[in-house]
Short mmCIF file of N, CA and C in Angstrom, two decimals:
data_model
loop_
_atom_site.label_atom_id
_atom_site.label_comp_id
_atom_site.label_asym_id
_atom_site.label_seq_id
_atom_site.Cartn_x
_atom_site.Cartn_y
_atom_site.Cartn_z
N MET A 19 -51.75 2.31 9.46
CA MET A 19 -53.15 2.29 9.80
C MET A 19 -53.33 2.29 11.32
N HIS A 20 -52.44 1.59 12.02
CA HIS A 20 -52.56 1.54 13.48
C HIS A 20 -52.49 2.95 14.07
N VAL A 21 -51.50 3.72 13.66
CA VAL A 21 -51.34 5.07 14.21
C VAL A 21 -52.57 5.92 13.87
N TYR A 22 -53.04 5.81 12.64
CA TYR A 22 -54.23 6.58 12.24
C TYR A 22 -55.44 6.18 13.09
N GLN A 23 -55.66 4.88 13.25
CA GLN A 23 -56.83 4.42 13.99
C GLN A 23 -56.71 4.71 15.49
N ILE A 24 -55.52 4.65 16.03
CA ILE A 24 -55.32 4.93 17.47
C ILE A 24 -55.65 6.40 17.75
N ASN A 25 -55.44 7.26 16.76
CA ASN A 25 -55.71 8.69 16.94
C ASN A 25 -57.12 9.10 16.54
N THR A 26 -57.89 8.19 15.99
CA THR A 26 -59.27 8.53 15.58
C THR A 26 -60.27 7.59 16.24
N ILE A 27 -60.40 6.41 15.71
CA ILE A 27 -61.43 5.47 16.14
C ILE A 27 -61.22 5.02 17.58
N TRP A 28 -59.97 4.75 17.96
CA TRP A 28 -59.69 4.20 19.30
C TRP A 28 -59.06 5.22 20.24
N ASN A 29 -59.30 6.52 20.02
CA ASN A 29 -58.65 7.52 20.86
C ASN A 29 -59.19 7.52 22.29
N ASP A 30 -60.40 7.05 22.53
CA ASP A 30 -60.95 6.88 23.88
C ASP A 30 -61.15 5.39 24.11
N THR A 31 -60.65 4.89 25.24
CA THR A 31 -60.75 3.47 25.52
C THR A 31 -61.52 3.20 26.80
N ARG A 32 -61.86 1.96 26.98
CA ARG A 32 -62.55 1.47 28.17
C ARG A 32 -62.16 0.01 28.34
N THR A 33 -62.74 -0.66 29.31
CA THR A 33 -62.45 -2.08 29.47
C THR A 33 -63.05 -2.85 28.30
N PHE A 34 -62.44 -3.98 28.01
CA PHE A 34 -62.86 -4.79 26.87
C PHE A 34 -64.31 -5.25 27.06
N ARG A 35 -65.05 -5.21 25.96
CA ARG A 35 -66.44 -5.68 26.01
C ARG A 35 -66.85 -6.21 24.65
N PHE A 36 -67.89 -7.03 24.67
CA PHE A 36 -68.51 -7.54 23.45
C PHE A 36 -69.75 -6.71 23.18
N VAL A 37 -70.01 -6.40 21.93
CA VAL A 37 -71.20 -5.64 21.54
C VAL A 37 -71.84 -6.36 20.36
N ASP A 38 -73.14 -6.57 20.44
CA ASP A 38 -73.85 -7.17 19.32
C ASP A 38 -74.36 -6.04 18.43
N ASP A 39 -73.72 -5.86 17.29
CA ASP A 39 -74.11 -4.79 16.36
C ASP A 39 -74.47 -5.39 15.00
N THR A 40 -75.17 -6.51 15.04
CA THR A 40 -75.49 -7.26 13.83
C THR A 40 -76.07 -6.39 12.73
N ASP A 41 -77.01 -5.52 13.07
CA ASP A 41 -77.68 -4.73 12.04
C ASP A 41 -77.20 -3.27 12.00
N GLN A 42 -76.04 -2.99 12.57
CA GLN A 42 -75.54 -1.62 12.61
C GLN A 42 -75.42 -1.04 11.21
N ASP A 43 -75.87 0.18 11.08
CA ASP A 43 -75.74 0.93 9.82
C ASP A 43 -76.33 0.16 8.64
N PHE A 44 -77.44 -0.51 8.90
CA PHE A 44 -78.12 -1.28 7.86
C PHE A 44 -77.18 -2.27 7.18
N TYR A 45 -76.30 -2.86 7.98
CA TYR A 45 -75.36 -3.92 7.55
C TYR A 45 -74.20 -3.41 6.70
N THR A 46 -74.06 -2.13 6.51
CA THR A 46 -72.96 -1.66 5.66
C THR A 46 -71.60 -1.91 6.31
N ASP A 47 -71.53 -1.91 7.64
CA ASP A 47 -70.23 -2.16 8.26
C ASP A 47 -69.79 -3.61 8.05
N LYS A 48 -70.72 -4.52 7.84
CA LYS A 48 -70.33 -5.91 7.57
C LYS A 48 -69.65 -6.00 6.20
N GLY A 49 -70.16 -5.24 5.24
CA GLY A 49 -69.48 -5.16 3.94
C GLY A 49 -68.08 -4.60 4.10
N GLY A 50 -67.93 -3.63 4.98
CA GLY A 50 -66.62 -3.04 5.23
C GLY A 50 -65.64 -4.05 5.83
N HIS A 51 -66.13 -4.87 6.73
CA HIS A 51 -65.27 -5.88 7.33
C HIS A 51 -64.89 -6.95 6.30
N PHE A 52 -65.85 -7.39 5.49
CA PHE A 52 -65.57 -8.37 4.44
C PHE A 52 -64.53 -7.80 3.47
N TRP A 53 -64.79 -6.60 2.96
CA TRP A 53 -63.89 -6.00 1.99
C TRP A 53 -62.53 -5.69 2.62
N GLY A 54 -62.53 -5.24 3.88
CA GLY A 54 -61.27 -4.93 4.55
C GLY A 54 -60.35 -6.14 4.64
N ALA A 55 -60.91 -7.29 5.00
CA ALA A 55 -60.10 -8.51 5.09
C ALA A 55 -59.65 -8.94 3.70
N TYR A 56 -60.54 -8.86 2.73
CA TYR A 56 -60.20 -9.24 1.36
C TYR A 56 -59.08 -8.34 0.82
N PHE A 57 -59.25 -7.03 0.95
CA PHE A 57 -58.30 -6.06 0.40
C PHE A 57 -56.95 -6.15 1.11
N THR A 58 -56.95 -6.29 2.43
CA THR A 58 -55.70 -6.40 3.17
C THR A 58 -54.98 -7.69 2.79
N SER A 59 -55.74 -8.77 2.59
CA SER A 59 -55.14 -10.03 2.14
C SER A 59 -54.49 -9.85 0.78
N TYR A 60 -55.20 -9.17 -0.13
CA TYR A 60 -54.66 -8.93 -1.47
C TYR A 60 -53.37 -8.10 -1.41
N CYS A 61 -53.40 -7.00 -0.67
CA CYS A 61 -52.20 -6.14 -0.58
C CYS A 61 -51.04 -6.87 0.06
N SER A 62 -51.32 -7.65 1.10
CA SER A 62 -50.26 -8.42 1.76
C SER A 62 -49.67 -9.45 0.81
N THR A 63 -50.52 -10.11 0.05
CA THR A 63 -50.05 -11.10 -0.92
C THR A 63 -49.14 -10.44 -1.95
N GLU A 64 -49.55 -9.30 -2.48
CA GLU A 64 -48.73 -8.61 -3.48
C GLU A 64 -47.37 -8.22 -2.89
N ALA A 65 -47.35 -7.78 -1.64
CA ALA A 65 -46.09 -7.42 -0.99
C ALA A 65 -45.20 -8.65 -0.82
N LEU A 66 -45.81 -9.76 -0.46
CA LEU A 66 -45.02 -10.99 -0.28
C LEU A 66 -44.47 -11.51 -1.61
N ILE A 67 -45.26 -11.43 -2.66
CA ILE A 67 -44.77 -11.84 -3.99
C ILE A 67 -43.60 -10.94 -4.39
N GLY A 68 -43.73 -9.64 -4.16
CA GLY A 68 -42.64 -8.70 -4.45
C GLY A 68 -41.41 -8.95 -3.62
N SER A 69 -41.58 -9.62 -2.46
CA SER A 69 -40.45 -9.94 -1.59
C SER A 69 -39.81 -11.28 -1.93
N GLY A 70 -40.38 -11.99 -2.91
CA GLY A 70 -39.76 -13.23 -3.34
C GLY A 70 -40.48 -14.50 -2.92
N PHE A 71 -41.63 -14.40 -2.25
CA PHE A 71 -42.38 -15.59 -1.88
C PHE A 71 -42.98 -16.23 -3.13
N SER A 72 -43.19 -17.52 -3.08
CA SER A 72 -43.91 -18.19 -4.17
C SER A 72 -45.35 -17.71 -4.13
N VAL A 73 -46.05 -17.80 -5.26
CA VAL A 73 -47.44 -17.33 -5.32
C VAL A 73 -48.30 -18.08 -4.32
N ASP A 74 -48.16 -19.41 -4.25
CA ASP A 74 -48.99 -20.19 -3.32
C ASP A 74 -48.75 -19.78 -1.87
N ASN A 75 -47.49 -19.64 -1.48
CA ASN A 75 -47.20 -19.22 -0.09
C ASN A 75 -47.65 -17.80 0.16
N ALA A 76 -47.45 -16.94 -0.82
CA ALA A 76 -47.85 -15.53 -0.66
C ALA A 76 -49.36 -15.42 -0.46
N ILE A 77 -50.13 -16.19 -1.20
CA ILE A 77 -51.59 -16.14 -1.06
C ILE A 77 -52.00 -16.64 0.32
N LEU A 78 -51.42 -17.73 0.77
CA LEU A 78 -51.76 -18.26 2.08
C LEU A 78 -51.35 -17.28 3.19
N TYR A 79 -50.11 -16.86 3.18
CA TYR A 79 -49.63 -15.96 4.24
C TYR A 79 -50.26 -14.57 4.13
N GLY A 80 -50.45 -14.10 2.90
CA GLY A 80 -51.12 -12.81 2.71
C GLY A 80 -52.54 -12.85 3.23
N GLY A 81 -53.24 -13.95 2.95
CA GLY A 81 -54.59 -14.11 3.48
C GLY A 81 -54.60 -14.13 5.00
N LEU A 82 -53.66 -14.85 5.59
CA LEU A 82 -53.58 -14.90 7.05
C LEU A 82 -53.22 -13.52 7.64
N MET A 83 -52.40 -12.77 6.92
CA MET A 83 -52.09 -11.41 7.37
C MET A 83 -53.32 -10.52 7.33
N GLY A 84 -54.13 -10.67 6.28
CA GLY A 84 -55.38 -9.91 6.20
C GLY A 84 -56.32 -10.26 7.33
N LEU A 85 -56.49 -11.55 7.59
CA LEU A 85 -57.34 -11.97 8.71
C LEU A 85 -56.75 -11.53 10.03
N GLY A 86 -55.43 -11.64 10.16
CA GLY A 86 -54.78 -11.22 11.40
C GLY A 86 -54.98 -9.74 11.68
N TYR A 87 -54.82 -8.93 10.66
CA TYR A 87 -55.02 -7.49 10.87
C TYR A 87 -56.47 -7.18 11.24
N GLN A 88 -57.41 -7.77 10.54
CA GLN A 88 -58.82 -7.50 10.83
C GLN A 88 -59.20 -8.02 12.22
N THR A 89 -58.60 -9.13 12.65
CA THR A 89 -58.84 -9.63 14.01
C THR A 89 -58.29 -8.64 15.03
N TYR A 90 -57.11 -8.13 14.77
CA TYR A 90 -56.52 -7.09 15.62
C TYR A 90 -57.44 -5.87 15.71
N VAL A 91 -58.00 -5.45 14.58
CA VAL A 91 -58.93 -4.32 14.57
C VAL A 91 -60.14 -4.62 15.45
N GLU A 92 -60.66 -5.82 15.35
CA GLU A 92 -61.85 -6.16 16.14
C GLU A 92 -61.52 -6.21 17.62
N ILE A 93 -60.35 -6.71 17.97
CA ILE A 93 -59.94 -6.72 19.38
C ILE A 93 -59.79 -5.28 19.89
N MET A 94 -59.16 -4.42 19.10
CA MET A 94 -59.03 -3.02 19.50
C MET A 94 -60.40 -2.36 19.62
N ASP A 95 -61.33 -2.71 18.72
CA ASP A 95 -62.71 -2.21 18.86
C ASP A 95 -63.29 -2.63 20.20
N GLY A 96 -62.92 -3.80 20.68
CA GLY A 96 -63.41 -4.27 21.98
C GLY A 96 -63.02 -3.36 23.12
N PHE A 97 -61.92 -2.62 22.96
CA PHE A 97 -61.47 -1.67 23.98
C PHE A 97 -61.92 -0.24 23.69
N GLY A 98 -62.50 -0.01 22.52
CA GLY A 98 -62.91 1.34 22.14
C GLY A 98 -64.13 1.81 22.94
N LYS A 99 -64.12 3.08 23.29
CA LYS A 99 -65.22 3.66 24.08
C LYS A 99 -66.56 3.54 23.36
N ASN A 100 -66.56 3.77 22.06
CA ASN A 100 -67.81 3.76 21.30
C ASN A 100 -68.05 2.44 20.58
N TRP A 101 -67.24 1.44 20.84
CA TRP A 101 -67.31 0.20 20.09
C TRP A 101 -67.33 -0.98 21.03
N GLY A 102 -67.13 -2.13 20.49
CA GLY A 102 -66.99 -3.38 21.23
C GLY A 102 -66.61 -4.46 20.25
N PHE A 103 -66.12 -5.57 20.75
CA PHE A 103 -65.82 -6.70 19.88
C PHE A 103 -67.14 -7.24 19.39
N SER A 104 -67.32 -7.25 18.08
CA SER A 104 -68.57 -7.70 17.48
C SER A 104 -68.33 -9.01 16.75
N MET A 105 -69.02 -10.05 17.18
CA MET A 105 -68.87 -11.34 16.53
C MET A 105 -69.33 -11.27 15.07
N SER A 106 -70.37 -10.50 14.79
CA SER A 106 -70.82 -10.41 13.39
C SER A 106 -69.79 -9.67 12.53
N ASP A 107 -69.08 -8.70 13.09
CA ASP A 107 -67.98 -8.06 12.35
C ASP A 107 -66.87 -9.07 12.08
N PHE A 108 -66.56 -9.87 13.10
CA PHE A 108 -65.50 -10.87 12.95
C PHE A 108 -65.89 -11.91 11.90
N ILE A 109 -67.16 -12.27 11.85
CA ILE A 109 -67.62 -13.20 10.81
C ILE A 109 -67.42 -12.58 9.43
N GLY A 110 -67.70 -11.27 9.30
CA GLY A 110 -67.43 -10.56 8.05
C GLY A 110 -65.95 -10.58 7.70
N ASP A 111 -65.10 -10.37 8.72
CA ASP A 111 -63.65 -10.44 8.51
C ASP A 111 -63.24 -11.81 8.00
N PHE A 112 -63.72 -12.84 8.68
CA PHE A 112 -63.36 -14.21 8.30
C PHE A 112 -63.88 -14.55 6.91
N ALA A 113 -65.08 -14.10 6.59
CA ALA A 113 -65.65 -14.37 5.27
C ALA A 113 -64.82 -13.71 4.17
N GLY A 114 -64.33 -12.49 4.40
CA GLY A 114 -63.48 -11.82 3.41
C GLY A 114 -62.17 -12.56 3.19
N PHE A 115 -61.57 -13.04 4.27
CA PHE A 115 -60.36 -13.85 4.19
C PHE A 115 -60.64 -15.17 3.47
N ALA A 116 -61.73 -15.83 3.84
CA ALA A 116 -62.06 -17.13 3.26
C ALA A 116 -62.35 -16.99 1.76
N TYR A 117 -63.05 -15.92 1.39
CA TYR A 117 -63.34 -15.72 -0.03
C TYR A 117 -62.05 -15.45 -0.81
N TYR A 118 -61.15 -14.67 -0.21
CA TYR A 118 -59.87 -14.41 -0.86
C TYR A 118 -59.13 -15.72 -1.16
N LEU A 119 -59.05 -16.59 -0.17
CA LEU A 119 -58.39 -17.88 -0.38
C LEU A 119 -59.16 -18.74 -1.37
N ALA A 120 -60.48 -18.75 -1.27
CA ALA A 120 -61.31 -19.56 -2.15
C ALA A 120 -61.09 -19.18 -3.61
N GLN A 121 -60.88 -17.91 -3.89
CA GLN A 121 -60.63 -17.50 -5.28
C GLN A 121 -59.38 -18.16 -5.84
N HIS A 122 -58.42 -18.43 -4.99
CA HIS A 122 -57.19 -19.07 -5.46
C HIS A 122 -57.43 -20.56 -5.74
N TYR A 123 -58.18 -21.20 -4.89
CA TYR A 123 -58.38 -22.64 -5.01
C TYR A 123 -59.57 -23.02 -5.88
N VAL A 124 -60.49 -22.10 -6.12
CA VAL A 124 -61.65 -22.33 -6.99
C VAL A 124 -61.62 -21.22 -8.05
N PRO A 125 -60.90 -21.41 -9.13
CA PRO A 125 -60.71 -20.34 -10.13
C PRO A 125 -62.00 -19.70 -10.65
N PHE A 126 -63.10 -20.44 -10.69
CA PHE A 126 -64.37 -19.87 -11.14
C PHE A 126 -64.74 -18.62 -10.32
N LEU A 127 -64.37 -18.61 -9.04
CA LEU A 127 -64.70 -17.47 -8.16
C LEU A 127 -63.95 -16.20 -8.55
N GLN A 128 -62.91 -16.32 -9.37
CA GLN A 128 -62.18 -15.13 -9.82
C GLN A 128 -63.03 -14.26 -10.73
N ASN A 129 -64.15 -14.78 -11.16
CA ASN A 129 -65.09 -13.99 -11.97
C ASN A 129 -65.94 -13.04 -11.12
N PHE A 130 -65.83 -13.12 -9.81
CA PHE A 130 -66.64 -12.32 -8.89
C PHE A 130 -65.70 -11.65 -7.89
N THR A 131 -65.48 -10.36 -8.06
CA THR A 131 -64.48 -9.64 -7.26
C THR A 131 -65.13 -8.57 -6.39
N PRO A 132 -64.89 -8.62 -5.07
CA PRO A 132 -65.38 -7.54 -4.21
C PRO A 132 -64.60 -6.26 -4.47
N LYS A 133 -65.31 -5.16 -4.52
CA LYS A 133 -64.68 -3.85 -4.73
C LYS A 133 -65.38 -2.84 -3.83
N ALA A 134 -64.80 -1.67 -3.73
CA ALA A 134 -65.39 -0.63 -2.89
C ALA A 134 -65.15 0.74 -3.53
N THR A 135 -66.07 1.64 -3.28
CA THR A 135 -65.86 3.04 -3.64
C THR A 135 -66.14 3.89 -2.42
N TYR A 136 -65.37 4.96 -2.32
CA TYR A 136 -65.56 5.92 -1.23
C TYR A 136 -65.64 7.31 -1.85
N PHE A 137 -66.77 7.95 -1.68
CA PHE A 137 -66.95 9.35 -2.06
C PHE A 137 -67.53 10.05 -0.85
N PRO A 138 -66.83 11.02 -0.27
CA PRO A 138 -67.37 11.69 0.91
C PRO A 138 -68.78 12.20 0.66
N ALA A 139 -69.69 11.87 1.56
CA ALA A 139 -71.10 12.22 1.40
C ALA A 139 -71.33 13.70 1.08
N PRO A 140 -70.62 14.63 1.72
CA PRO A 140 -70.85 16.05 1.40
C PRO A 140 -70.58 16.40 -0.06
N TRP A 141 -69.77 15.60 -0.75
CA TRP A 141 -69.48 15.87 -2.16
C TRP A 141 -70.74 15.79 -3.00
N TYR A 142 -71.71 14.98 -2.58
CA TYR A 142 -72.96 14.91 -3.33
C TYR A 142 -74.14 15.36 -2.47
N LYS A 143 -73.82 16.35 -1.59
CA LYS A 143 -74.82 17.08 -0.79
C LYS A 143 -75.65 16.17 0.10
N GLU A 144 -74.99 15.16 0.68
CA GLU A 144 -75.63 14.30 1.67
C GLU A 144 -74.83 14.39 2.96
N LYS A 145 -75.33 13.76 4.00
CA LYS A 145 -74.73 13.87 5.32
C LYS A 145 -73.81 12.69 5.59
N SER A 146 -72.67 13.00 6.22
CA SER A 146 -71.78 11.95 6.70
C SER A 146 -72.43 11.29 7.91
N ARG A 147 -71.96 10.12 8.23
CA ARG A 147 -72.44 9.44 9.44
C ARG A 147 -72.04 10.28 10.64
N LEU A 148 -72.98 10.66 11.45
CA LEU A 148 -72.77 11.60 12.54
C LEU A 148 -71.65 11.17 13.48
N GLU A 149 -71.63 9.89 13.86
CA GLU A 149 -70.64 9.46 14.84
C GLU A 149 -69.33 8.98 14.22
N ALA A 150 -69.15 9.16 12.93
CA ALA A 150 -67.91 8.73 12.28
C ALA A 150 -66.75 9.61 12.73
N SER A 151 -65.72 8.98 13.28
CA SER A 151 -64.55 9.73 13.69
C SER A 151 -63.45 9.66 12.62
N SER A 152 -63.73 8.95 11.54
CA SER A 152 -62.74 8.75 10.50
C SER A 152 -63.46 8.35 9.22
N PHE A 153 -62.78 8.49 8.11
CA PHE A 153 -63.38 8.06 6.84
C PHE A 153 -63.68 6.56 6.86
N ILE A 154 -62.92 5.80 7.64
CA ILE A 154 -63.09 4.35 7.67
C ILE A 154 -64.50 3.96 8.11
N ASP A 155 -65.03 4.66 9.09
CA ASP A 155 -66.36 4.28 9.60
C ASP A 155 -67.46 5.26 9.20
N ASP A 156 -67.22 6.03 8.15
CA ASP A 156 -68.28 6.88 7.60
C ASP A 156 -69.02 6.08 6.54
N TYR A 157 -69.93 5.24 6.98
CA TYR A 157 -70.61 4.32 6.07
C TYR A 157 -71.62 5.02 5.16
N SER A 158 -71.83 6.30 5.34
CA SER A 158 -72.66 7.06 4.40
C SER A 158 -71.88 7.37 3.12
N SER A 159 -70.59 7.14 3.14
CA SER A 159 -69.73 7.49 2.01
C SER A 159 -69.19 6.28 1.26
N TRP A 160 -69.41 5.09 1.78
CA TRP A 160 -68.89 3.86 1.16
C TRP A 160 -69.99 3.14 0.39
N THR A 161 -69.59 2.48 -0.67
CA THR A 161 -70.45 1.53 -1.38
C THR A 161 -69.63 0.27 -1.61
N TRP A 162 -70.21 -0.87 -1.31
CA TRP A 162 -69.55 -2.17 -1.48
C TRP A 162 -70.11 -2.81 -2.74
N TRP A 163 -69.23 -3.33 -3.56
CA TRP A 163 -69.61 -3.86 -4.87
C TRP A 163 -69.16 -5.30 -5.03
N LEU A 164 -69.88 -6.04 -5.85
CA LEU A 164 -69.41 -7.33 -6.34
C LEU A 164 -69.39 -7.20 -7.86
N SER A 165 -68.18 -7.20 -8.40
CA SER A 165 -67.98 -7.03 -9.84
C SER A 165 -67.95 -8.41 -10.50
N VAL A 166 -68.68 -8.53 -11.60
CA VAL A 166 -68.79 -9.80 -12.31
C VAL A 166 -68.11 -9.67 -13.68
N ASP A 167 -67.16 -10.57 -13.94
CA ASP A 167 -66.48 -10.61 -15.22
C ASP A 167 -67.37 -11.39 -16.20
N VAL A 168 -68.28 -10.69 -16.82
CA VAL A 168 -69.28 -11.30 -17.71
C VAL A 168 -68.62 -12.03 -18.87
N TYR A 169 -67.60 -11.42 -19.44
CA TYR A 169 -66.93 -11.99 -20.61
C TYR A 169 -66.47 -13.43 -20.35
N ASN A 170 -65.84 -13.65 -19.20
CA ASN A 170 -65.35 -14.99 -18.87
C ASN A 170 -66.48 -16.00 -18.69
N LEU A 171 -67.66 -15.54 -18.36
CA LEU A 171 -68.78 -16.43 -18.10
C LEU A 171 -69.59 -16.77 -19.36
N LEU A 172 -69.34 -16.03 -20.42
CA LEU A 172 -70.10 -16.25 -21.65
C LEU A 172 -69.63 -17.49 -22.41
N PRO A 173 -70.54 -18.14 -23.12
CA PRO A 173 -70.11 -19.22 -24.02
C PRO A 173 -69.17 -18.65 -25.08
N GLN A 174 -68.27 -19.45 -25.55
CA GLN A 174 -67.25 -19.00 -26.49
C GLN A 174 -67.84 -18.29 -27.71
N ASN A 175 -68.94 -18.79 -28.27
CA ASN A 175 -69.49 -18.19 -29.48
C ASN A 175 -70.20 -16.85 -29.22
N TRP A 176 -70.44 -16.50 -27.97
CA TRP A 176 -71.04 -15.20 -27.64
C TRP A 176 -69.99 -14.13 -27.35
N LYS A 177 -68.77 -14.52 -27.06
CA LYS A 177 -67.74 -13.58 -26.64
C LYS A 177 -67.43 -12.52 -27.69
N LYS A 178 -67.62 -12.83 -28.95
CA LYS A 178 -67.34 -11.84 -29.99
C LYS A 178 -68.31 -10.66 -29.94
N TYR A 179 -69.41 -10.81 -29.23
CA TYR A 179 -70.43 -9.75 -29.13
C TYR A 179 -70.31 -8.93 -27.85
N TYR A 180 -69.44 -9.32 -26.98
CA TYR A 180 -69.37 -8.63 -25.68
C TYR A 180 -67.95 -8.14 -25.45
N PRO A 181 -67.76 -6.87 -25.07
CA PRO A 181 -66.40 -6.36 -24.84
C PRO A 181 -65.76 -7.00 -23.60
N SER A 182 -64.55 -7.47 -23.75
CA SER A 182 -63.87 -8.19 -22.65
C SER A 182 -63.59 -7.30 -21.44
N TRP A 183 -63.54 -6.01 -21.64
CA TRP A 183 -63.22 -5.09 -20.56
C TRP A 183 -64.45 -4.67 -19.75
N LEU A 184 -65.64 -5.01 -20.16
CA LEU A 184 -66.86 -4.52 -19.52
C LEU A 184 -67.38 -5.51 -18.49
N ASN A 185 -67.21 -5.17 -17.23
CA ASN A 185 -67.77 -5.95 -16.13
C ASN A 185 -69.08 -5.33 -15.70
N ILE A 186 -69.87 -6.10 -15.00
CA ILE A 186 -71.10 -5.59 -14.40
C ILE A 186 -70.94 -5.74 -12.89
N ALA A 187 -71.40 -4.76 -12.15
CA ALA A 187 -71.27 -4.83 -10.70
C ALA A 187 -72.61 -4.53 -10.04
N VAL A 188 -72.85 -5.21 -8.94
CA VAL A 188 -73.99 -4.88 -8.08
C VAL A 188 -73.40 -4.34 -6.79
N GLY A 189 -74.05 -3.34 -6.23
CA GLY A 189 -73.50 -2.69 -5.06
C GLY A 189 -74.53 -2.46 -3.97
N TYR A 190 -74.00 -2.17 -2.79
CA TYR A 190 -74.85 -1.88 -1.64
C TYR A 190 -74.22 -0.75 -0.84
N GLY A 191 -75.01 0.23 -0.52
CA GLY A 191 -74.56 1.33 0.32
C GLY A 191 -75.78 2.00 0.93
N VAL A 192 -75.57 2.78 1.96
CA VAL A 192 -76.65 3.57 2.55
C VAL A 192 -76.17 5.01 2.64
N ARG A 193 -77.10 5.91 2.67
CA ARG A 193 -76.76 7.33 2.68
C ARG A 193 -77.49 8.02 3.84
N ASP A 194 -76.94 9.16 4.23
CA ASP A 194 -77.52 9.99 5.29
C ASP A 194 -77.67 9.27 6.62
N LEU A 195 -76.70 8.46 6.99
CA LEU A 195 -76.75 7.81 8.30
C LEU A 195 -76.55 8.85 9.39
N ARG A 196 -77.51 9.02 10.25
CA ARG A 196 -77.43 10.00 11.35
C ARG A 196 -77.98 9.36 12.61
N TYR A 197 -77.35 9.64 13.72
CA TYR A 197 -77.85 9.19 15.03
C TYR A 197 -77.84 10.41 15.94
N GLU A 198 -78.96 10.72 16.49
CA GLU A 198 -79.01 11.89 17.39
C GLU A 198 -79.86 11.57 18.60
#
């Protein structure tokens, strides 16, 4: 990811700066930061378990790796010509990491899973984000979801009426983001 991002998002640099982009792209980038930290934590944890770590250690270290990577991304954004270190992005990063860990320590939270879909906007005859230099920051093509495991939440006597494989999700995305 570093090589990809260095050649796209961070290909032009400047001196480090902070940028307040709290409401950028109608908040869709905050979903990206939350999901990015959560997903990177998950992937890191799975790699650590495959390497022989205990589940508890893998979740802790995997979560820290997810937060570490997203912090690195935010610092690199601070040097990017078109970006800056955004505290609200970092809060999204930290929230994704914290939620990932919370799911391990509060099992009830495992019924609510962040997910994402990416379909390039032109595929459904809409516009990509004009300033997107990569699929990562084309927020016209992403949708952030919270999937709910309804079956697990139902009372035992209702479960026979609901298929265990059917989750319900609520999502948020924006389309046709253009800046000119």
